[in-house]
mmCIF file of C-alpha atoms in Angstrom:
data_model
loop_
_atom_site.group_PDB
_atom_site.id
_atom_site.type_symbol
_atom_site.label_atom_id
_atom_site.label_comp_id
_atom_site.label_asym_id
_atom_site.label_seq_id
_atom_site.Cartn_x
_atom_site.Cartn_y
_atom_site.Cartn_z
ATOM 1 C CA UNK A 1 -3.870 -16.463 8.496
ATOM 2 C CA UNK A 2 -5.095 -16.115 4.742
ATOM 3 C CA UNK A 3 -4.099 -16.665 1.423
ATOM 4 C CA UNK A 4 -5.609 -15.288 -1.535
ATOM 5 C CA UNK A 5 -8.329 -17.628 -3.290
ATOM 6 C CA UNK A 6 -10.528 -14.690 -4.832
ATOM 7 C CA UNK A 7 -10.839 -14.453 -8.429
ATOM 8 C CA UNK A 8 -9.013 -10.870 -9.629
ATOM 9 C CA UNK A 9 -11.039 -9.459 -12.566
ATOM 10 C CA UNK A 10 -8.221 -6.811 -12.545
ATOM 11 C CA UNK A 11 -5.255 -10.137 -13.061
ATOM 12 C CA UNK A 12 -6.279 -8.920 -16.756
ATOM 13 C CA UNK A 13 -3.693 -6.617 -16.717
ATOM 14 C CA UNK A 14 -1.044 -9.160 -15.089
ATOM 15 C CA UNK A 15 0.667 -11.266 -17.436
ATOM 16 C CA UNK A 16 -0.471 -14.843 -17.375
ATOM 17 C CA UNK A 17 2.115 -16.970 -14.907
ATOM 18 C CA UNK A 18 2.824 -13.632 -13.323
ATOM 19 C CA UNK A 19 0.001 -13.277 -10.736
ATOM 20 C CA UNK A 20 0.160 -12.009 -7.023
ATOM 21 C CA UNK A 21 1.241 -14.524 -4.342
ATOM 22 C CA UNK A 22 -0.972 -13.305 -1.228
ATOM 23 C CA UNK A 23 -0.168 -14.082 2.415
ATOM 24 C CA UNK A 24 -1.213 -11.912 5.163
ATOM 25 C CA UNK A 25 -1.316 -13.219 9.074
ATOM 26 C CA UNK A 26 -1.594 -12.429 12.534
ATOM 27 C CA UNK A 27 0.690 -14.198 15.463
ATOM 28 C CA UNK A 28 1.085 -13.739 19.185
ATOM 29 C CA UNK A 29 4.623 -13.248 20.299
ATOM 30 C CA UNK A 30 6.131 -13.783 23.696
ATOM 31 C CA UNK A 31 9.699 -12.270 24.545
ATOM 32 C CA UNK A 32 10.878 -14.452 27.579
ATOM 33 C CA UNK A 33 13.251 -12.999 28.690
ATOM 34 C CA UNK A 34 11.568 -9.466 28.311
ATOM 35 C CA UNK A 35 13.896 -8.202 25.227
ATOM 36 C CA UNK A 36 15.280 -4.840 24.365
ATOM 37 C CA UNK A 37 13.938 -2.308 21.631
ATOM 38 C CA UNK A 38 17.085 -2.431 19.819
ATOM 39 C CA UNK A 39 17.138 -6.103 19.670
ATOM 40 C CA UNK A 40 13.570 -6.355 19.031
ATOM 41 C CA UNK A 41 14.550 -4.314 15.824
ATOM 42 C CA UNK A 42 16.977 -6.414 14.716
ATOM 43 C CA UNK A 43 15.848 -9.782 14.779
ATOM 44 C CA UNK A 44 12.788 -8.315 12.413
ATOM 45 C CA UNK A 45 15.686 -6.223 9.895
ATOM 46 C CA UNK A 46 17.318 -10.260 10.170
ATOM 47 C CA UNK A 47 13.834 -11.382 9.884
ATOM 48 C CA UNK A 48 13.783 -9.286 6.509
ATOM 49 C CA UNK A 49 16.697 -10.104 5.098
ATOM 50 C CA UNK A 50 15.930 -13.731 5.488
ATOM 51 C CA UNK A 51 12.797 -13.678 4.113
ATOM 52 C CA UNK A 52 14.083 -11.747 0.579
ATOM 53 C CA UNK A 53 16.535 -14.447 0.669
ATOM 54 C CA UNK A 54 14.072 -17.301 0.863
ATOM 55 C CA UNK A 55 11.567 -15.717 -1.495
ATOM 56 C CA UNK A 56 14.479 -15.131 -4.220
ATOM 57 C CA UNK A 57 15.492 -18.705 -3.918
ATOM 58 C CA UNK A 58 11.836 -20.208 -4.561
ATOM 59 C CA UNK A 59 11.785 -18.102 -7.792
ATOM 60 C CA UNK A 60 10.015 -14.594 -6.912
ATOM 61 C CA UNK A 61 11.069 -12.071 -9.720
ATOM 62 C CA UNK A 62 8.936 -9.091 -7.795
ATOM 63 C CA UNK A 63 8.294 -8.240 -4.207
ATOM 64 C CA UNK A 64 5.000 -6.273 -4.690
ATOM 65 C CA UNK A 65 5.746 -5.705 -0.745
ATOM 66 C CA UNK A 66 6.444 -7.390 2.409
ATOM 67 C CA UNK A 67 4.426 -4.593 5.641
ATOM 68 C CA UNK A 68 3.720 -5.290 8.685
ATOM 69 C CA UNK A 69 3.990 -4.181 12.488
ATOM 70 C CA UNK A 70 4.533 -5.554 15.415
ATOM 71 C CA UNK A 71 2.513 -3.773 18.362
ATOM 72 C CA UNK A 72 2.925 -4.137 21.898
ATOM 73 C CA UNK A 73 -0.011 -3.436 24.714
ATOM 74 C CA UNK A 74 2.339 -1.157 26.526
ATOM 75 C CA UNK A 75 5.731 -0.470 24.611
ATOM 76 C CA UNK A 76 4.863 1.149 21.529
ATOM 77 C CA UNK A 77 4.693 -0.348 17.904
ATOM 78 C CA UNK A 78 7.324 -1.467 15.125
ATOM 79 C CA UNK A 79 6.411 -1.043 11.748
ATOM 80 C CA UNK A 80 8.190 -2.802 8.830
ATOM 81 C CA UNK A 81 8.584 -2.596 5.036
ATOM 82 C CA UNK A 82 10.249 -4.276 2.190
ATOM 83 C CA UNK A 83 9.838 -3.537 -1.450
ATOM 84 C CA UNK A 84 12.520 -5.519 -3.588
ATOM 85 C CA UNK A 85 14.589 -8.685 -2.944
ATOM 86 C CA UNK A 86 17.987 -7.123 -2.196
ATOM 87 C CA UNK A 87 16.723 -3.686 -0.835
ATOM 88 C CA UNK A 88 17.119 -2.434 2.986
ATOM 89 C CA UNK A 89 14.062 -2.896 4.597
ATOM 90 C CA UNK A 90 12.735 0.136 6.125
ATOM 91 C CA UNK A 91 11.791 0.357 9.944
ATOM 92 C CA UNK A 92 10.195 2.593 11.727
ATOM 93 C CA UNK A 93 9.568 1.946 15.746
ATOM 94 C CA UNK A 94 8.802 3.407 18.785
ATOM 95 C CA UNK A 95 9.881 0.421 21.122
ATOM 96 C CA UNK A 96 10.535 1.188 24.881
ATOM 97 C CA UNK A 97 12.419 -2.034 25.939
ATOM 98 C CA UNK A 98 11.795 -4.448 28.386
ATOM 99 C CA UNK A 99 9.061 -5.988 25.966
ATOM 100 C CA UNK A 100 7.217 -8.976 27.465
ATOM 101 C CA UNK A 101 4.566 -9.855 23.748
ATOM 102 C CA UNK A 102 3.921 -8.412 20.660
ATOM 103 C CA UNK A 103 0.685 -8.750 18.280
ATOM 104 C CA UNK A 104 2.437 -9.644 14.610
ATOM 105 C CA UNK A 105 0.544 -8.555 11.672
ATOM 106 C CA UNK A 106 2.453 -9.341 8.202
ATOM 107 C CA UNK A 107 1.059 -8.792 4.376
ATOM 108 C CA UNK A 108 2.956 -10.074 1.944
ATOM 109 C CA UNK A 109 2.218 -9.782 -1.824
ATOM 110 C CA UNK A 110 4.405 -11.043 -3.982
ATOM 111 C CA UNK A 111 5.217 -12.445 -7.833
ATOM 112 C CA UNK A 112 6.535 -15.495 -9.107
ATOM 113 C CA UNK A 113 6.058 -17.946 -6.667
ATOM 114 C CA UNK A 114 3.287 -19.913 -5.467
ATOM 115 C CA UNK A 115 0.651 -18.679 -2.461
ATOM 116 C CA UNK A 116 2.423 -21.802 -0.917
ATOM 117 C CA UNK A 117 6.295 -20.932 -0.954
ATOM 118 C CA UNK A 118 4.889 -17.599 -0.176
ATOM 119 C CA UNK A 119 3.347 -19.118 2.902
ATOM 120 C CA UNK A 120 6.148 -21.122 3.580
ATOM 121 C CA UNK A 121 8.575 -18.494 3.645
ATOM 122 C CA UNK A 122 7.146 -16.748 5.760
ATOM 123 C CA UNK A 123 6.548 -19.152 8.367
ATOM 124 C CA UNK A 124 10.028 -20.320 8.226
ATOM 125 C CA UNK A 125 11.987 -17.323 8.545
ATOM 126 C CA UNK A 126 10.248 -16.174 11.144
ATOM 127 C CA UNK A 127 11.403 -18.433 13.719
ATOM 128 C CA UNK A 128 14.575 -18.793 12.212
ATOM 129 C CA UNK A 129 15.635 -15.232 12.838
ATOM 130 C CA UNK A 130 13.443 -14.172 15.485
ATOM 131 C CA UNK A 131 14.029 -15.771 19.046
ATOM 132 C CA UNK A 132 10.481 -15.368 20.422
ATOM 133 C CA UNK A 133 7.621 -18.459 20.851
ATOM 134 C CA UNK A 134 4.661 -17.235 18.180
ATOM 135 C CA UNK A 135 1.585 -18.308 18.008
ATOM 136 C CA UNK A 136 0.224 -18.099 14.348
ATOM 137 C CA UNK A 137 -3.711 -17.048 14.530
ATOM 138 C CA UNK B 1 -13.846 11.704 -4.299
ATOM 139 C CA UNK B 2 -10.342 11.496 -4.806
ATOM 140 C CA UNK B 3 -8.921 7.857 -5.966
ATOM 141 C CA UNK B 4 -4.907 6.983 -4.871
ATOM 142 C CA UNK B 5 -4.183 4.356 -7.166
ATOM 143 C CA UNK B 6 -0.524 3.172 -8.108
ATOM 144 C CA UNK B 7 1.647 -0.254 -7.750
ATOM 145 C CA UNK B 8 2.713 -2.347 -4.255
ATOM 146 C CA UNK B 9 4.929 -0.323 -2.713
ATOM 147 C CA UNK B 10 5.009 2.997 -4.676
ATOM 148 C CA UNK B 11 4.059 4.779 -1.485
ATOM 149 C CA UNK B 12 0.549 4.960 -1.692
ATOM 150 C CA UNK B 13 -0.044 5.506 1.995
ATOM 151 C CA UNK B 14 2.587 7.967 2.638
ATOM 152 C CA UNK B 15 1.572 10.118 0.158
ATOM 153 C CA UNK B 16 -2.627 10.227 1.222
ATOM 154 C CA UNK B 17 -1.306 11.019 4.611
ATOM 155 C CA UNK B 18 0.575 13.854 3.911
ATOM 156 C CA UNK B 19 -2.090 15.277 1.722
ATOM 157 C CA UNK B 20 -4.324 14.793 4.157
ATOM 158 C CA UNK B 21 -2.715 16.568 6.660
ATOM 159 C CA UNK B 22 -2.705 19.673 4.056
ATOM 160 C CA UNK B 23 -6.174 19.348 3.399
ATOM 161 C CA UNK B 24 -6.852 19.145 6.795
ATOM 162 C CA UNK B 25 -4.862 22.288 7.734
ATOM 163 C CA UNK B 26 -7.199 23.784 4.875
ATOM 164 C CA UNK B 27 -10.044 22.784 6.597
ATOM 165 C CA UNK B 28 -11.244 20.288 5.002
ATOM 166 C CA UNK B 29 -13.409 17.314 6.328
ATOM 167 C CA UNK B 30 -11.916 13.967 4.986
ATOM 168 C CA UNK B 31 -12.992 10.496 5.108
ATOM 169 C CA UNK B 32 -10.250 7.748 4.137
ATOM 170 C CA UNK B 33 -11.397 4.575 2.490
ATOM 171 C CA UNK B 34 -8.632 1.409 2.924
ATOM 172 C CA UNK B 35 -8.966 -1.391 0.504
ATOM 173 C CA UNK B 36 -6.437 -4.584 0.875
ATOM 174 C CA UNK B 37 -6.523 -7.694 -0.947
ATOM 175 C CA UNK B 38 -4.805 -10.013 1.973
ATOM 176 C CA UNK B 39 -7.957 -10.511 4.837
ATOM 177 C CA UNK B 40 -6.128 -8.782 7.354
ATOM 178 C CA UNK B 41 -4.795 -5.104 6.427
ATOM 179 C CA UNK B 42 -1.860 -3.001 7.639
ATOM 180 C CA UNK B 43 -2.486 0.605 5.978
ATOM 181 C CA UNK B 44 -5.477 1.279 7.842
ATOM 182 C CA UNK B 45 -3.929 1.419 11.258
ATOM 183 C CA UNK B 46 -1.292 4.205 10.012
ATOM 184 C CA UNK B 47 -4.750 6.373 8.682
ATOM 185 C CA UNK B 48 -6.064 6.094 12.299
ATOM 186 C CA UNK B 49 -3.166 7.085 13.999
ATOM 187 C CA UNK B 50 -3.227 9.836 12.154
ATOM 188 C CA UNK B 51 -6.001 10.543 13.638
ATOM 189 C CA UNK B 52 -8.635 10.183 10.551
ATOM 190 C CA UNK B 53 -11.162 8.239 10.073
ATOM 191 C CA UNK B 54 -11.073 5.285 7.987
ATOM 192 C CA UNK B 55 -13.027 2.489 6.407
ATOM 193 C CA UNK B 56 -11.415 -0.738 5.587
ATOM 194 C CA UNK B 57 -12.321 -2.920 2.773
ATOM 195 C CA UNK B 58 -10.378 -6.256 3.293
ATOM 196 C CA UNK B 59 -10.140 -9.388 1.072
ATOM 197 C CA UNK B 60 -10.427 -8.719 -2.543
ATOM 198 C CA UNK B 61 -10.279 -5.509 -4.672
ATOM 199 C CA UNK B 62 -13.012 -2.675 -4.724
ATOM 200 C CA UNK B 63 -12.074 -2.593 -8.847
ATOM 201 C CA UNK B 64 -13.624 -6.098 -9.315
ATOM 202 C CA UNK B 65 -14.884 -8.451 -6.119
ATOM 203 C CA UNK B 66 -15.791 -5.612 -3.874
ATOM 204 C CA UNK B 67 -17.427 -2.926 -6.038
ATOM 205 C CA UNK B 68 -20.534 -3.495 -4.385
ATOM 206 C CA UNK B 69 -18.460 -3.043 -1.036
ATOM 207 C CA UNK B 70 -16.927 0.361 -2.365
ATOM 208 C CA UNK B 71 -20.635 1.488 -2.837
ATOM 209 C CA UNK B 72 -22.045 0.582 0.829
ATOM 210 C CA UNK B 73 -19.212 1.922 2.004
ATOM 211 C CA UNK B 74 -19.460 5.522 0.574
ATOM 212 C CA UNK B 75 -22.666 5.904 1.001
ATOM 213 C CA UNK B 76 -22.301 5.140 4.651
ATOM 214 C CA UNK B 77 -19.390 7.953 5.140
ATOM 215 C CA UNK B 78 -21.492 10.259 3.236
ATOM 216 C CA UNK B 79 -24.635 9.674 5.395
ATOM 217 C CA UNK B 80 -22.414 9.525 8.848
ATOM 218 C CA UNK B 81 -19.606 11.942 8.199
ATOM 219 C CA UNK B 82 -20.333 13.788 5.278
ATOM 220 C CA UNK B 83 -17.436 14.699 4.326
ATOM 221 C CA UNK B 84 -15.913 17.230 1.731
ATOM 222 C CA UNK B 85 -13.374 14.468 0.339
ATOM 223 C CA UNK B 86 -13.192 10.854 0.392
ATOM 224 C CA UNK B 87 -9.678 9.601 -0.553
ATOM 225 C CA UNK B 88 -9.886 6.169 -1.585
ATOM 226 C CA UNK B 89 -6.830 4.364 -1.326
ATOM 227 C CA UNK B 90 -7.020 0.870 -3.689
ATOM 228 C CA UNK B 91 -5.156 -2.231 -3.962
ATOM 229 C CA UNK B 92 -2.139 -1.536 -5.877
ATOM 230 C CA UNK B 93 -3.271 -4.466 -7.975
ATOM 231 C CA UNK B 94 -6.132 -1.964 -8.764
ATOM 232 C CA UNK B 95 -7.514 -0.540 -12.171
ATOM 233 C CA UNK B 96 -8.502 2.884 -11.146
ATOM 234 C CA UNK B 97 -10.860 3.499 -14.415
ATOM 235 C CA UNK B 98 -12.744 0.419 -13.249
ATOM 236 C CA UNK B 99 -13.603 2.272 -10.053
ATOM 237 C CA UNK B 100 -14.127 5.412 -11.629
ATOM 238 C CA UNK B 101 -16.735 3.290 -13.891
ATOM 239 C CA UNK B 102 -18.392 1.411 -10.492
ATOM 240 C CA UNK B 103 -18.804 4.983 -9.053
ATOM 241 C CA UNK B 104 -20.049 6.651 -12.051
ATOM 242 C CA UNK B 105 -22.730 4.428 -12.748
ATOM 243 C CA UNK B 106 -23.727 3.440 -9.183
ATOM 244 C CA UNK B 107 -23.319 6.892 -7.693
ATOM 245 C CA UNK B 108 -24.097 8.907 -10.233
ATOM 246 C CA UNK B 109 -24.340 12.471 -7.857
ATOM 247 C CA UNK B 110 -20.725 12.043 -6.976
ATOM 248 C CA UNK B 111 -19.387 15.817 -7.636
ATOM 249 C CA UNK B 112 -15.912 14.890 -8.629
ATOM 250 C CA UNK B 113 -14.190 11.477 -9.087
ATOM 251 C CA UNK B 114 -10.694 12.131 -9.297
ATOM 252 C CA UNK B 115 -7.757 10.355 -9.807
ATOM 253 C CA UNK B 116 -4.315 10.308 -9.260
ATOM 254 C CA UNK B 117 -1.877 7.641 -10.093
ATOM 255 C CA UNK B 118 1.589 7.143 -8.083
ATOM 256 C CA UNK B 119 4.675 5.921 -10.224
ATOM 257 C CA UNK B 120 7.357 4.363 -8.176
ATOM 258 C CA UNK B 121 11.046 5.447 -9.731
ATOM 259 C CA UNK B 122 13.275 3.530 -7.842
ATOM 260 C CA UNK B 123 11.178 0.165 -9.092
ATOM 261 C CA UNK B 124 10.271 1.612 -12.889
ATOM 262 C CA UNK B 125 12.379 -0.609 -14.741
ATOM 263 C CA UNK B 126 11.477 -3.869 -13.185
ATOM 264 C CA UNK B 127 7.200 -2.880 -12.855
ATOM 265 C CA UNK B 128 7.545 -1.949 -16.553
ATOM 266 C CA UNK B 129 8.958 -5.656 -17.284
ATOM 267 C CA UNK B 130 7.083 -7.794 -14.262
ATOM 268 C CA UNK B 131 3.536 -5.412 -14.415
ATOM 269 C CA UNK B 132 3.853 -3.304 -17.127
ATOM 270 C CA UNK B 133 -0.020 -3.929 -18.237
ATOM 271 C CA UNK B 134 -1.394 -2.876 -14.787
ATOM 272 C CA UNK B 135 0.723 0.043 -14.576
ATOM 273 C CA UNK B 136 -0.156 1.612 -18.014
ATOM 274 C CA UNK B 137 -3.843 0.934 -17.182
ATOM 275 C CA UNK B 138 -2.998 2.949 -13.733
ATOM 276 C CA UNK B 139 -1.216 6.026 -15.690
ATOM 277 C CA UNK B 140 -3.767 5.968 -18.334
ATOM 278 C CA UNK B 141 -6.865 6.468 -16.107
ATOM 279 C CA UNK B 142 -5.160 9.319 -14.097
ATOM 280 C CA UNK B 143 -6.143 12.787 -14.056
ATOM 281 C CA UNK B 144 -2.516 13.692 -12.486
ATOM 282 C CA UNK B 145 0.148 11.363 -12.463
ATOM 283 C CA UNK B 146 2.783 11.442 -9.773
ATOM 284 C CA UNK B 147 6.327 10.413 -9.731
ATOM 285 C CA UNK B 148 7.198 9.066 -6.498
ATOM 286 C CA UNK B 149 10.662 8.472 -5.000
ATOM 287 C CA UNK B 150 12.419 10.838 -7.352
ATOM 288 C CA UNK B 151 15.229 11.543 -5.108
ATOM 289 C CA UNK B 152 15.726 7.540 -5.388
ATOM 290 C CA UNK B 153 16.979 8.251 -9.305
ATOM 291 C CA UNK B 154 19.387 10.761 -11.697
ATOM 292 C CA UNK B 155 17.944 13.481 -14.139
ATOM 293 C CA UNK B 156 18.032 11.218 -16.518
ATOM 294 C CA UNK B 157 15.909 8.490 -15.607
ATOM 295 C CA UNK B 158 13.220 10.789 -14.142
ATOM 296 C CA UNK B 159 13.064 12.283 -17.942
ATOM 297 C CA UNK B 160 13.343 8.755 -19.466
ATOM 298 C CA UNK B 161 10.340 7.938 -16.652
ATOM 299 C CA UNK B 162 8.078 11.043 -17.798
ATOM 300 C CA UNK B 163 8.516 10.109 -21.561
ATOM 301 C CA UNK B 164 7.175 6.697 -20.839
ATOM 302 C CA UNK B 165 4.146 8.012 -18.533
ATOM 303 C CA UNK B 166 3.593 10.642 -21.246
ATOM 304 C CA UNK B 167 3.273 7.608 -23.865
ATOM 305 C CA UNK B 168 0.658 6.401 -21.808
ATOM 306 C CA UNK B 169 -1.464 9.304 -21.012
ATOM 307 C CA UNK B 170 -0.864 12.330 -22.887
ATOM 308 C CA UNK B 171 -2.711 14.829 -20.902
ATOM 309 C CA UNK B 172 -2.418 14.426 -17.168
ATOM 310 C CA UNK B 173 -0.315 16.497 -15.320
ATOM 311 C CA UNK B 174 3.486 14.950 -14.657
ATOM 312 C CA UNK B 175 4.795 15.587 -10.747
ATOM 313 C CA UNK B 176 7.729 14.812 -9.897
ATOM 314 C CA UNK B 177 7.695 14.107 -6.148
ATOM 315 C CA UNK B 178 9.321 12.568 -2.894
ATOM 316 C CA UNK B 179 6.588 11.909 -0.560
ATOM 317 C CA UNK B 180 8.635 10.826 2.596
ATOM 318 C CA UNK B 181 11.015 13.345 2.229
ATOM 319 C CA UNK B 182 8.125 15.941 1.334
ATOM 320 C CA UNK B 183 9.083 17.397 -1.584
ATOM 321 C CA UNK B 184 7.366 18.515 -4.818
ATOM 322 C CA UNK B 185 4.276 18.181 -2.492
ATOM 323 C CA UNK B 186 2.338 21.780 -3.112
ATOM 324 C CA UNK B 187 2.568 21.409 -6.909
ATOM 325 C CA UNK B 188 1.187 18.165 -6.341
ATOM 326 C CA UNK B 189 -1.845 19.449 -3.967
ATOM 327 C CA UNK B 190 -2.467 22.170 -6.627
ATOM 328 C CA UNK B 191 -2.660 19.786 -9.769
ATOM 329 C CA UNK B 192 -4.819 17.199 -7.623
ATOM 330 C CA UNK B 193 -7.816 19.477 -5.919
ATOM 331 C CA UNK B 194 -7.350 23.000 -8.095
ATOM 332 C CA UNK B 195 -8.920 26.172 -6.621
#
């Protein structure tokens, strides 16, 4: 799990106050019950919408963009996008069901809001919307 | 070299694949170079799947902390793969002409150092108030600038879009385009790598 402590010498061209929240992680999820594709898909489009939600509320003005996937050893790969705060998120997947874990990988880059409420965002809407034990690396 | 530089989101990614696959089917040899600023990177595993090989540059941005990173890196691909094109696909946090500068002066026998900067149209309005700095510096370094998502927007805001790229760089070739839907994609290819 990272944040973003690097000095940008390109943040030149970003207006002060207006620099790039970074968060980007890793997690181990478990589906116990083994869950469907199609449910799998919509706990992370409820996963998305939640998140915009809680990003808007801490003050973002710009989702530079919220990408990820979620990739299974055996039953394909989901991957995940989200550009704006009110947008659909897009998602792509080629899920067979009957999915047993999942290897999360999320980047988030966004403006407005601290690297912490960034953080903390996305740490809380995950398990709010998604009903799978995960194991943040 | 061919740099991909434009804002979060614009559709960076899309776009180098599906030129890739043309230059492929042209038979050309690519190499793909992946830079993100968060430590762990999501772009990179798309390139492979598409069955090209890729560097990754994680952690900071190959316009400022990892210039010196952009450097070892090429001149690994061009000692192991040797490749007709690299694509280098930035941060979109990235200053393009900075790059263009690092590879200039560090790799000074690079035959070509293009670049080609992707305007999102569904997002203008909001970049050009939020980031509108980074994304002049972006259009104004290009060598062809694409519009990106134009079947997102009207007529009318694609012309109000060109006016404003044109302010910004008054020579560089304007394409409109939809990458995922794969339109306006042959001008494109023809204004980026001309015959």
């Amino acid at each position: 799990m990272t944040t973003d402590a690097h000095d940008h010498g390109e943040l030149r061209y970003v207006a002060p106050g207006m620099e790039p929240a970074v968060f980007a992680a890793r997690a181990d999820v478990v589906f116990a019950p083994p869950a469907p594709a199609g449910q799998v898909q919509e706990q992370v489009k409820a996963f998305l919408r939640d998140l915009q939600g809680r990003l808007a509320a801490v003050g973002c003005v710009l989702v530079g963009h919220v990408k990820g996937t979620l990739e299974t050893a055996e039953r394909g790969s989901l991957s995940f996008s989200v550009t704006s705060l009110g947008g659909d998120a897009r998602v792509a997947a080629t899920l067979g069901d009957d999915i047993c874990a999942a290897v999360l990988t999320i980047n988030a880059i966004v403006f407005g809001v601290t690297e912490a409420a960034a953080r903390a965002a996305v740490l809380n809407s995950w398990p709010a919307t998604v009903a799978a034990p995960t194991r943040w690396r | 070299m061919l740099c991909i530089a434009g804002f979060l989101g614009s559709g960076k990614t899309t776009l180098l694949l599906r030129l890739a696959r043309t230059m492929t089917d042209d038979g050309l040899r690519l190499a793909i170079v992946e830079n993100e600023i968060g430590e762990i990177g999501v772009d990179g595993g798309y390139v492979r799947e598409a069955g090209l090989p890729v560097q990754e540059l994680f952690g900071g941005c190959i316009c400022c902390m990892l210039q010196t990173g952009l450097v070892e890196t090429l001149r690994t691909i061009e000692s192991e793969y040797d490749p007709d094109w690299v694509i280098v696909e930035p941060t979109g946090l990235a200053a393009p002409g900075d790059i263009a500068a690092t590879a200039g002066e560090l790799l000074p026998h690079l035959p070509a150092f293009r670049i080609l900067a992707l305007v999102d149209a569904e997002r203008w309005e909001m970049l050009m108030t939020v980031v509108s700095p980074l994304i002049q510096a972006q259009i104004g370094a290009a060598h062809v600038v694409a519009i990106n998502k134009v079947d997102m927007i009207d007529d009318a805001a694609l012309e109000e879009i060109e006016a404003s790229v044109r302010r910004s760089n008054a020579s560089a070739p304007i394409v409109p385009v939809a990458a995922a839907a794969g339109t306006g994609l042959q001008r494109l290819y023809e204004e980026v790598l001309p015959p």
